[in-house]
Amino acid sequence: MEDQILIATERLVKHYPMGKHLFTALNDITITFKSREFTGLVGPSGSGKTTLLNIIGALDSPTRGLVRVMGQDTGTLSHKQAARLRSIYLGFTFQTYNLLPVYTVYENVEFPLLLLDMAPAQRKKAVLQALEWVGLMDKQKSRPSQLSGGESQRVSIARAMVKAPKIVLADEPTANLDAANSHNILQMMIKLNEELGTTFIFASHDDKVIGYLKRKITLTDGKVVEDARMDLPEGRNTC
Amino acid sequence: MLIIKLAVRNILGAGLRTWLNVFILSLAFLTIVGVQGLLQGFNQQAMDAMIDMELGGGQFWHRRYDRYDPLSIENAHEKMPESLTRLIRKGEATAILMTSGAIFPEGRIQSVVLKGIDPAQTLLDIPSAILQTHGEGDIPALIGSRMAKEARLEKGEVVTLRWRDIFGTFDATEIVVAGIMSTSVQSVDSNQIWIPLDTLREMIQAPGQATLVVLSKNLRNIPPDDGVFVFRDLDFLLKDLTAFIKTKSAGSSILYVLLLFMSLLAVFDTQILSIFRRRKEMGTLMALGMPRTAIIGLFTLEGALHGVLALAMAAVYGVPLLALAAVKGIALPSMTESIGLAIADTVYPAYGAGLVLGTTFLILITVTIVSFLPTRRISRLKPTDALRGKFT
Ligand SMILES: Nc1ncnc2c1ncn2[C@@H]1O[C@H](COP(=O)(O)OP(=O)(O)OP(=O)(O)O)[C@@H](O)[C@H]1O
Ligand SMILES: [Mg+2]
C-alpha cells in the first residue's frame, strides 16, 4: 500500500505577543508526514516543538500558513469539524498530562471512546487493553491526584492510544518514565505503528525515544534545521 | 445521553466540592424563602388584623365619605337603605357613624374622629361591649393604647369633648374613658374615640344614620348599591395597606435586599468560580474532541443539577426549620412601633406556594445561567488557551 500524506504544513508561521513585540515560535515551516511514520521533533527547549504539535492537532491556529490534516485545511474548519477531526483521527499525549481530575484512571482512558459512541463491551475491552499496555491495571480506580508523575503520563498515553487513532501526537511522552517503562511503551507504539499503521509524531529530547525513531526532525528557534531518515533505528533491535 | 452520564459522573466524582456547592446553594434558597416568608407572614398578619378590627368583609360607604378628607365626614352620613338595615338586624353587618371633634386633655386641644359603634356588635374585634356595661352619667368612650399614650389618658379619666352637630353648632360634653384596647391597627387607634352608636346619633341629631356599614366576613351575597351607599370591596379598602407594604418592604428591608443579594452572590461565586477554575478541564475536553456545544451542555447541565440537588438538600434540613419558625413565630421586639404597620410582636412566617415555586425557579434559573455564560465564554477559546488556563 502506498503511504499517503496525512499531514502537510505549508510556510507555517506562529507569532506570540511578547510585550510590545512579537515572538516568532515557528518560522516558515513546510513539512509533510505520511502514514506509518514514526517521527520525532527534537531540538532545544523553546524551539517550537509543542507549538508545532498543537497546530497540527488543530488545538492552536497558525499566524500564517496552511495546515492540512487528513486532507482537511484546519484553518477552515468549524469548531465542530475540528472537534470531529480530533475525536476520530487524533490522539494526544500532553507534556502536562491534562487528565480529567474527577475521573478515575479507567474513566479517563474510557473518555475518548465515549465520544466515539463505542458499544460498552467493546469499550471495556479497549480500555483494559490500553491499561495493560501502559502497565496500570492495578490503578484503574485511582484518581489523577493519587498518581505519580510517571503514572499520570502513562494514563495520558493510554488515553491517546485507546481508540487506535490514525495519528498520535505525543509531547514528551517519556519525560517522567523510567527506562523499563519507556522501553515497554515505545515497544507498544512500534507494534501499533507496524500492525495498524498508526503514525506517531513525538516531541522529545529523550535519547531513549530518539533511538527508536524512523525520522528525526530537528527544530531550532522555530526553524527546521535538519530532517533525517534513520535507516536502522538501533532501539528496534534491542527487545 | 452522553452529557447526562458525564454530568452525573462529574458531580459524583467531585465529591466534597459538589456538596459544598450544593450546601451553599441550599442555604441561599432557604434564606430567600425564609426572609420572604417572614415578610409575607408580616404582611398577612397586618392585613388580617386590619380586616378583623376594621374592614370586615367589605364596606358600604356613604357616597360623600372620603377617608383621606377629614372634613368630608361631617356630612357624609344618611339613613341606610332597607337592604343594609336588614343585614344589620341579622347580625351580618354593623353600622358606623363618624364625625369630627376635639378633646381637651389637661388643657391641650387634640382633634379626634368620633366613631359610633353598636356596643352589642361582635362583627369586628373592637371590644365595644365595654361601652355597654358602662353605667349612667358621662358618655363612655373606648380608645386604643396609642391614643391613650398620645393624649395621656387613663382608664376612668374624664375629658371634655367638643363636636359640631349637623347644623354646625358647637356642643360640648364630658366623656369618660371606659376602656383602653390594645391593637396593632393604627387606624382604629390613633386619634379615634369610640362611643355608643346611638349616643353619637343623638349628639349630632342623625337618628338611624350611618357613615359606613361594615359587612360580615362570611357574607356571601352583597346587596346592590343604592346610589347613597356604595360598596367598597377589600381590594379597595386594603389598597393603602398594600401600597404601604410595598414601599415599606422596598425601603425598610435593606436587610432583605442584602440577604437576597448575598445569596445570589454566593450562587454566582461558587458557580462562576468553579467553572473558571475548570477551564483547563474544558481545554482537555476540547483537545479530546468533544464538540463545543456538548461542553456547554455538559457544564450547564451540571449547574442545573447542582440546583436540583440543592433544592433536595434544602427540603431535607430546611422544611423542619421553616416549619418550626412558622409554628413558633419569630419575635420582632422593637419594630412594631417604629414601622407603624399593623403588626404584632411575633410574626408567623407564611410560605406561599408561589413563594416556594418562585424561589425554586429563581435558583434553578440563576444557577443554570451562571453556569452557561462562563462555559460559553471559555468554550470560545482555542483549546491551547483553555488548557493554559487563560482568562478572557
Ligand atoms: N502562549 C504563548 N505565549 C507566548 N509565548 C509562547 C506561548 N507558547 C509558547 N510560547 C513560546 O514559544 C516558544 C516555543 O514554545 P514551545 O512550547 O513550542 O517549545 P518546546 O520546543 O515545546 O519546548 P520544551 O522542549 O521546553 O517543551 C517558547 O519560547 C515559548 O516561550
Ligand atoms: Mg514542549
XYZ file of C-alpha atoms and ligand atoms in Angstrom:
663
model
C 0.000 0.000 0.000
C 1.284 3.409 -0.942
C 1.920 5.605 2.078
C -0.370 8.592 1.769
C 0.306 12.072 3.077
C -1.658 12.575 6.289
C -0.311 15.915 7.393
C 1.155 18.738 5.380
C 2.176 22.166 6.567
C 2.962 24.994 4.248
C 5.038 28.008 5.245
C 3.761 27.824 8.772
C 4.461 30.845 10.961
C 3.422 31.328 14.561
C 3.923 34.564 16.444
C 3.207 35.068 20.113
C 2.824 38.532 21.544
C 5.634 39.295 23.964
C 5.259 42.686 25.494
C 5.196 45.110 22.603
C 6.990 42.761 20.251
C 6.089 39.547 18.571
C 7.955 36.410 19.394
C 8.367 34.009 16.492
C 7.813 30.498 17.772
C 7.556 28.875 14.347
C 9.265 30.319 11.346
C 8.288 29.202 7.866
C 7.784 25.505 8.390
C 6.906 23.403 5.384
C 6.826 19.736 6.128
C 4.791 16.604 5.403
C 4.049 13.456 7.361
C 2.906 10.243 5.738
C 1.047 7.317 7.176
C 3.139 4.778 9.123
C 5.640 7.405 10.177
C 7.443 7.181 13.491
C 8.888 10.631 13.669
C 10.425 12.769 16.341
C 10.627 16.524 16.610
C 13.787 17.241 18.516
C 15.543 20.406 19.476
C 16.318 22.547 22.457
C 13.719 23.733 24.891
C 11.724 26.592 23.432
C 12.455 25.621 19.847
C 8.757 25.259 18.995
C 8.097 21.507 19.231
C 4.954 21.748 21.338
C 3.706 24.678 19.305
C 4.015 22.682 16.112
C 2.227 19.649 17.567
C -0.596 21.859 18.834
C -1.073 23.467 15.459
C -1.068 20.117 13.688
C -3.690 18.913 16.166
C -5.883 21.965 15.482
C -5.583 22.939 19.130
C -3.985 26.188 18.087
C -4.044 28.208 14.912
C -1.040 29.458 12.975
C -0.411 33.132 12.399
C 0.256 32.416 8.735
C 0.461 29.390 6.537
C -1.546 26.271 5.936
C -2.028 23.002 7.745
C -3.729 20.087 6.099
C -4.655 17.102 8.251
C -6.378 14.077 6.709
C -6.988 16.186 3.653
C -8.707 18.978 5.569
C -7.401 22.518 5.823
C -7.588 23.019 9.587
C -7.766 26.778 9.197
C -11.186 26.497 7.561
C -12.714 24.010 9.980
C -15.593 24.983 12.237
C -15.401 24.229 15.959
C -17.472 21.168 15.369
C -15.437 19.872 12.443
C -12.179 20.408 14.303
C -13.584 18.523 17.304
C -14.601 15.699 14.995
C -11.180 15.573 13.414
C -9.535 15.306 16.818
C -12.030 12.824 18.113
C -11.768 10.441 15.163
C -8.230 10.703 13.877
C -6.010 12.185 16.556
C -4.662 11.018 19.876
C -2.757 13.448 22.098
C -0.432 12.973 24.971
C 0.389 16.218 26.703
C 3.562 17.376 28.318
C 1.404 18.300 31.318
C -0.786 15.155 31.097
C -4.094 17.035 31.336
C -6.023 14.218 32.953
C -9.597 14.887 33.972
C -9.247 15.362 37.720
C -12.568 13.971 38.931
C -12.425 10.817 36.827
C -10.698 7.609 37.764
C -7.863 6.255 35.651
C -10.321 3.912 33.969
C -12.766 6.720 33.197
C -10.014 8.942 31.861
C -8.931 6.301 29.405
C -12.516 5.482 28.523
C -13.416 9.064 27.699
C -12.354 9.216 24.007
C -14.378 6.064 23.368
C -17.485 7.634 24.910
C -17.117 10.475 22.453
C -16.936 7.916 19.647
C -20.092 6.285 20.962
C -18.495 2.851 21.117
C -20.566 -0.063 22.443
C -19.955 -0.801 26.153
C -18.454 -4.277 25.783
C -16.052 -3.198 23.076
C -15.218 -0.113 25.082
C -14.339 -2.065 28.172
C -12.099 -4.378 26.214
C -10.244 -1.477 24.616
C -9.786 0.348 27.915
C -8.447 -2.691 29.700
C -6.099 -3.398 26.843
C -4.752 0.148 26.854
C -4.252 -0.010 30.623
C -2.447 -3.281 30.171
C -0.126 -1.688 27.582
C 0.947 1.001 29.980
C 1.019 -1.323 32.990
C -1.682 0.366 35.047
C -4.177 -2.446 35.510
C -3.881 -2.101 39.285
C -4.563 1.644 39.273
C -7.885 1.623 37.431
C -9.810 3.100 40.329
C -7.248 5.714 41.322
C -7.808 9.367 40.662
C -5.154 11.542 38.987
C -4.322 13.233 42.280
C -3.233 9.876 43.649
C -0.821 9.096 40.818
C 2.891 9.711 40.440
C 4.139 11.792 37.508
C 5.116 8.729 35.525
C 1.783 7.042 36.202
C -0.091 10.137 35.076
C 1.977 10.185 31.937
C 1.116 6.567 31.232
C -2.600 7.283 31.708
C -2.239 10.120 29.227
C -0.582 7.745 26.773
C -3.252 5.065 27.279
C -5.912 7.688 26.656
C -4.248 8.753 23.401
C -3.883 5.214 22.126
C -7.066 3.556 23.360
C -9.036 4.389 20.243
C -6.160 3.313 17.976
C -6.266 6.620 16.123
C -4.683 7.211 12.773
C -2.255 9.767 14.226
C -0.768 10.029 17.709
C 0.787 13.356 18.682
C 2.937 12.691 21.716
C 4.539 15.600 23.553
C 7.436 14.368 25.675
C 5.738 11.022 26.344
C 8.657 9.573 28.252
C 9.829 12.625 30.185
C 8.825 11.117 33.519
C 9.257 7.444 32.822
C 11.990 5.124 33.964
C 13.952 3.108 31.424
C 11.839 -0.026 31.734
C 8.537 1.755 31.320
C 9.838 3.873 28.451
C 11.034 0.804 26.716
C 7.737 -1.075 27.157
C 5.674 1.806 25.966
C 7.832 2.506 22.962
C 7.653 -1.167 22.033
C 3.873 -0.916 22.198
C 3.913 2.111 19.986
C 6.117 0.382 17.459
C 3.727 -2.544 17.462
C 0.772 -0.270 16.735
C 2.835 1.528 14.151
C 3.648 -1.658 12.336
C 0.374 -3.559 12.770
C -2.170 -0.779 12.393
C -0.057 1.701 10.503
C -0.571 4.367 13.184
C 1.501 7.461 12.587
C 3.438 8.712 15.608
C 4.859 12.192 15.918
C 6.850 12.836 19.064
C 8.271 15.945 20.566
C 11.154 14.859 22.688
C 14.656 15.419 23.915
C 14.813 11.950 25.340
C 17.582 9.812 23.850
C 15.535 6.690 24.614
C 12.880 7.932 22.198
C 15.334 9.187 19.632
C 16.828 5.724 19.456
C 13.536 4.315 18.133
C 12.748 6.955 15.534
C 12.452 6.303 11.827
C 12.712 10.001 11.088
C 14.137 12.853 13.086
C 13.252 16.492 12.501
C 15.399 18.997 14.326
C 13.955 22.388 15.203
C 15.958 25.362 16.313
C 14.394 28.735 17.017
C 11.236 27.738 15.188
C 13.010 26.573 12.053
C 13.563 23.100 10.685
C 17.322 22.738 10.589
C 17.522 19.043 9.825
C 15.125 16.381 8.533
C 16.789 12.991 8.617
C 15.722 9.412 7.863
C 17.071 6.996 10.427
C 17.831 3.969 8.334
C 18.353 1.440 11.034
C 16.717 2.525 14.220
C 19.010 0.915 16.733
C 16.450 0.737 19.535
C 14.330 -1.636 17.498
C 16.881 -4.361 17.603
C 17.109 -4.495 21.327
C 13.895 -6.008 22.502
C -27.341 10.648 26.512
C -23.637 11.119 26.926
C -23.696 14.503 28.605
C -26.165 13.347 31.231
C -23.938 10.422 32.059
C -20.891 12.663 32.175
C -22.630 15.331 34.242
C -23.609 12.774 36.852
C -20.094 11.336 36.772
C -18.580 14.810 37.244
C -20.908 15.665 40.089
C -20.291 12.456 41.958
C -16.607 12.464 41.133
C -16.145 15.964 42.507
C -17.298 14.733 45.903
C -16.823 17.350 48.570
C -16.705 20.212 46.097
C -20.145 19.236 44.848
C -21.634 19.012 48.305
C -20.140 22.287 49.411
C -21.531 23.960 46.358
C -24.901 22.327 46.857
C -24.951 23.294 50.512
C -24.264 26.936 49.744
C -26.970 26.908 47.111
C -29.428 25.332 49.513
C -28.589 27.998 52.090
C -29.279 30.678 49.515
C -32.577 29.044 48.714
C -33.605 28.790 52.345
C -32.521 32.333 53.088
C -34.665 33.682 50.311
C -37.660 31.563 51.253
C -37.177 32.266 54.942
C -36.858 36.014 54.661
C -39.600 36.258 52.084
C -41.819 34.060 54.216
C -41.241 36.323 57.171
C -42.168 39.325 55.096
C -45.237 37.605 53.724
C -46.281 36.480 57.179
C -45.769 40.014 58.392
C -47.937 41.435 55.611
C -50.546 38.745 56.007
C -50.787 39.439 59.717
C -51.114 43.159 59.110
C -53.907 42.514 56.642
C -55.703 40.027 58.859
C -55.538 42.373 61.802
C -56.953 45.185 59.724
C -59.760 43.023 58.412
C -60.648 41.764 61.869
C -60.543 45.148 63.551
C -61.829 47.468 60.914
C -62.709 46.267 57.455
C -64.755 43.105 57.881
C -65.752 41.552 54.591
C -66.033 44.879 52.793
C -67.932 48.049 53.496
C -70.702 50.233 52.152
C -69.633 53.859 52.209
C -71.807 56.894 52.150
C -71.169 58.437 48.757
C -69.613 61.573 50.246
C -67.330 59.750 52.619
C -63.680 60.166 51.738
C -61.208 58.570 54.088
C -58.476 60.974 53.058
C -60.527 64.080 53.758
C -61.350 64.592 57.448
C -63.665 67.436 56.566
C -65.822 65.191 54.405
C -67.078 63.147 57.308
C -69.156 65.902 58.828
C -71.906 65.477 56.296
C -71.198 62.042 54.936
C -73.965 60.205 56.721
C -77.509 59.349 55.935
C -80.223 56.857 56.646
C -79.405 53.412 55.374
C -81.491 51.599 52.780
C -83.591 48.651 53.820
C -81.157 46.222 52.214
C -78.479 47.267 54.721
C -80.642 47.598 57.801
C -81.906 44.094 57.185
C -78.325 42.801 57.216
C -77.652 44.714 60.419
C -80.696 43.191 62.093
C -79.477 39.743 61.089
C -76.073 40.476 62.580
C -74.382 40.255 59.181
C -73.379 43.897 59.165
C -72.826 46.707 61.578
C -73.150 50.446 61.148
C -70.505 53.019 61.977
C -71.245 56.721 62.261
C -68.457 59.261 62.211
C -67.925 62.895 62.910
C -65.015 65.030 63.866
C -64.467 66.598 67.229
C -61.830 67.678 69.671
C -60.871 66.757 73.173
C -59.138 68.870 75.780
C -56.914 66.681 77.883
C -55.029 68.670 80.508
C -55.928 71.913 78.789
C -54.425 70.940 75.448
C -56.562 70.513 72.365
C -56.466 67.426 70.234
C -58.670 66.837 67.244
C -60.222 63.409 67.024
C -62.551 61.335 64.933
C -65.621 60.281 66.852
C -66.906 56.910 65.856
C -70.209 55.494 66.901
C -70.342 51.748 67.083
C -73.087 49.399 68.254
C -71.876 48.178 71.665
C -73.552 44.826 71.008
C -71.708 44.155 67.762
C -69.346 41.193 67.522
C -68.543 41.510 63.875
C -65.359 43.491 64.439
C -62.801 42.617 67.060
C -63.221 46.008 68.680
C -64.243 45.349 72.313
C -67.308 47.547 72.002
C -69.095 45.649 74.764
C -67.137 47.819 77.208
C -69.383 50.679 76.104
C -72.470 48.674 77.002
C -71.544 47.738 80.535
C -70.818 51.283 81.499
C -73.371 52.790 83.839
C -75.187 56.119 83.884
C -73.601 59.526 83.688
C -70.842 60.584 81.350
C -70.612 59.180 77.853
C -68.417 56.073 77.843
C -65.547 56.079 75.369
C -63.257 53.372 74.142
C -59.788 54.271 72.911
C -56.713 52.475 71.740
C -53.498 52.276 73.708
C -51.639 54.505 71.274
C -54.336 57.143 71.574
C -54.170 56.813 75.354
C -50.467 57.433 75.242
C -50.749 60.387 72.858
C -53.446 62.112 74.893
C -52.080 60.874 78.215
C -55.435 59.434 79.178
C -56.046 56.648 81.605
C -58.961 54.383 82.226
C -61.677 56.086 84.211
C -60.408 59.532 83.369
C -62.901 62.167 82.297
C -62.173 64.559 79.471
C -64.084 67.295 77.695
C -65.274 66.581 74.178
C -66.413 69.196 71.684
C -68.189 68.487 68.414
C -70.478 70.110 65.920
C -73.998 68.940 65.261
C -75.490 68.786 61.791
C -76.403 72.460 61.921
C -72.792 73.394 62.563
C -73.386 74.376 66.153
C -70.627 73.576 68.649
C -71.571 71.496 71.596
C -69.527 70.007 74.413
C -69.831 67.269 76.994
C -67.713 65.124 79.258
C -66.712 61.634 78.271
C -65.151 59.004 80.455
C -62.560 56.543 79.271
C -64.387 53.269 79.802
C -61.666 51.092 78.367
C -58.335 51.078 76.596
C -57.847 48.442 73.947
C -54.521 47.240 72.749
C -54.382 46.831 68.999
C -51.805 46.846 66.277
C -54.146 48.525 63.803
C -53.397 52.211 63.861
C -56.476 53.377 62.014
C -58.799 52.284 64.819
C -56.478 53.707 67.434
C -54.673 56.952 66.663
C -56.962 59.934 67.198
C -60.022 57.717 67.296
C -62.655 57.754 70.013
C -65.302 55.061 70.007
C -68.611 55.777 71.674
C -72.001 54.041 71.516
C -73.654 54.466 68.128
C -76.986 55.674 69.480
C -75.289 58.239 71.685
C -73.445 59.705 68.732
C -76.649 59.711 66.665
C -78.313 61.754 69.383
C -75.333 64.086 69.728
C -75.362 65.059 66.092
C -79.085 64.601 65.585
C -78.698 61.936 62.983
C -81.131 59.228 64.041
C -80.794 55.952 62.177
C -77.919 57.268 60.122
C -74.528 55.802 59.325
C -71.327 56.835 57.570
C -70.466 53.329 56.610
C -71.635 49.803 57.094
C -69.189 47.006 57.754
C -70.181 43.631 56.332
C -69.502 40.320 57.936
C -66.505 38.382 56.585
C -68.832 35.458 55.961
C -71.404 37.334 53.954
C -71.811 35.758 50.544
C -74.467 37.885 48.817
C -73.536 41.509 48.728
C -76.632 43.717 48.236
C -76.560 46.085 45.248
C -75.553 49.738 45.570
C -78.469 52.109 46.039
C -76.750 55.318 44.981
C -76.340 56.619 48.509
C -74.218 53.836 49.949
C -71.556 52.489 47.678
C -69.889 49.112 48.074
C -66.124 49.040 48.611
C -64.500 45.650 48.431
C -61.438 44.529 50.346
C -59.112 45.159 47.431
C -60.147 48.770 47.526
C -60.075 49.034 51.279
C -56.654 47.411 51.546
C -55.173 49.416 48.688
C -53.401 51.740 51.053
C -52.002 48.963 53.123
C -50.784 47.041 50.101
C -49.152 50.134 48.682
C -47.711 50.874 52.073
C -46.378 47.369 52.430
C -44.797 47.643 49.032
C -42.954 50.843 49.758
C -42.117 49.771 53.264
C -40.768 46.447 52.204
C -38.757 48.060 49.454
C -37.483 50.830 51.658
C -37.128 49.478 55.127
C -35.957 45.990 54.364
C -32.443 46.709 53.250
C -31.653 43.632 55.241
C -33.805 41.574 52.949
C -32.314 43.005 49.796
C -28.874 42.466 51.220
C -29.625 38.868 52.056
C -31.044 38.233 48.642
C -28.046 39.843 47.074
C -25.665 37.835 49.213
C -27.434 34.603 48.443
C -27.270 35.238 44.751
C -23.671 36.319 45.103
C -22.904 33.032 46.792
C -24.503 31.244 43.876
C -22.615 33.352 41.361
C -19.417 32.919 43.209
C -19.467 29.198 43.639
C -20.713 28.530 40.133
C -18.665 31.007 38.162
C -15.504 30.428 40.117
C -15.794 26.708 39.933
C -16.321 26.911 36.210
C -13.414 29.271 35.632
C -11.290 27.023 37.768
C -12.222 24.199 35.454
C -11.185 25.822 32.214
C -8.186 23.554 31.941
C -10.584 20.660 32.165
C -12.632 22.195 29.381
C -9.496 22.585 27.297
C -8.826 18.893 27.797
C -12.336 18.013 26.681
C -11.860 20.123 23.563
C -8.497 18.515 22.860
C -10.059 15.088 23.167
C -12.576 16.072 20.525
C -15.686 16.935 22.487
C -17.767 19.399 20.454
C -18.240 22.853 21.850
C -21.989 22.532 22.164
C -21.607 19.321 24.130
C -19.169 21.015 26.508
C -21.556 23.897 27.065
C -24.399 21.435 27.529
C -22.399 19.401 29.995
C -21.373 22.277 32.239
C -24.773 23.923 32.097
C -26.446 20.678 32.975
C -24.052 20.218 35.857
C -25.007 23.639 37.169
C -28.686 22.852 36.863
C -28.182 19.527 38.626
C -26.424 21.360 41.424
C -29.566 23.428 41.711
C -31.765 20.350 41.849
C -29.583 18.728 44.482
C -29.585 21.961 46.469
C -33.373 22.012 46.455
C -33.465 18.425 47.643
C -30.961 19.204 50.373
C -32.874 22.333 51.364
C -36.021 20.247 51.618
C -34.304 17.810 53.960
C -32.970 20.225 56.537
C -34.937 23.330 55.635
C -38.521 22.137 55.853
C -38.303 21.331 59.582
C -36.563 24.649 60.212
C -39.065 26.727 58.302
C -41.993 24.794 59.749
C -40.697 25.406 63.256
C -40.447 29.130 62.543
C -43.982 29.152 61.166
C -45.373 27.409 64.247
C -43.364 29.159 66.938
C -43.254 32.519 65.232
C -40.376 34.939 65.238
C -40.219 37.684 67.801
C -39.668 41.174 66.449
C -39.189 43.176 69.611
C -38.696 46.771 68.609
C -40.014 47.018 65.095
C -43.719 47.356 65.768
C -43.720 50.948 66.935
C -41.188 52.394 64.580
C -42.545 50.855 61.411
C -46.074 51.892 62.246
C -47.502 48.955 60.388
C -50.196 46.871 61.879
C -48.075 44.042 63.173
C -47.886 42.030 66.291
C -44.689 41.439 68.232
C -44.431 37.912 66.977
C -44.519 37.280 63.275
C -45.531 33.914 61.907
C -43.815 33.401 58.567
C -46.089 32.342 55.734
C -44.611 30.412 52.857
C -46.983 30.508 49.928
C -46.765 28.020 47.096
C -45.961 30.941 44.837
C -43.036 31.924 47.025
C -41.576 28.442 47.164
C -42.109 27.743 43.476
C -40.892 31.203 42.523
C -37.728 30.858 44.557
C -37.145 27.357 43.235
C -37.424 28.724 39.757
C -35.194 31.689 40.585
C -32.464 29.458 41.985
C -32.620 26.979 39.130
C -32.563 29.702 36.511
C -29.761 31.598 38.235
C -27.580 28.570 38.674
C -28.178 27.491 35.097
C -27.429 30.908 33.668
C -24.301 31.402 35.730
C -23.116 28.019 34.556
C -23.996 28.625 30.964
C -22.452 32.063 30.480
C -18.899 31.389 31.659
C -18.849 28.000 29.957
C -19.883 29.515 26.680
C -17.205 32.100 27.080
C -14.454 29.621 27.860
C -15.545 27.272 25.126
C -14.867 30.030 22.614
C -11.179 29.864 23.471
C -8.738 27.908 21.429
C -8.054 24.605 23.173
C -4.455 25.618 23.860
C -5.584 28.810 25.577
C -8.122 26.960 27.673
C -5.516 24.365 28.610
C -3.124 27.054 29.646
C -5.872 28.473 31.872
C -6.045 31.723 30.032
C -8.616 34.273 31.110
C -10.617 36.155 28.563
N 1.049 31.091 24.672
C 2.297 31.540 24.498
N 2.544 32.861 24.634
C 3.778 33.345 24.454
N 4.827 32.610 24.136
C 4.653 31.292 23.986
C 3.374 30.691 24.170
N 3.502 29.358 23.960
C 4.785 29.162 23.679
N 5.471 30.310 23.673
C 6.881 30.473 23.365
O 7.153 29.831 22.160
C 8.383 29.172 22.220
C 8.209 27.728 21.786
O 7.458 27.073 22.766
P 7.192 25.518 22.748
O 6.364 25.180 23.890
O 6.712 25.151 21.394
O 8.660 24.963 22.959
P 9.153 23.448 23.058
O 10.054 23.244 21.926
O 7.990 22.560 23.195
O 9.958 23.498 24.415
P 10.126 22.350 25.526
O 11.110 21.404 24.991
O 10.639 23.105 26.695
O 8.788 21.771 25.743
C 8.883 29.300 23.641
O 9.937 30.246 23.652
C 7.722 29.787 24.418
O 8.143 30.715 25.382
Mg 7.187 21.381 24.673
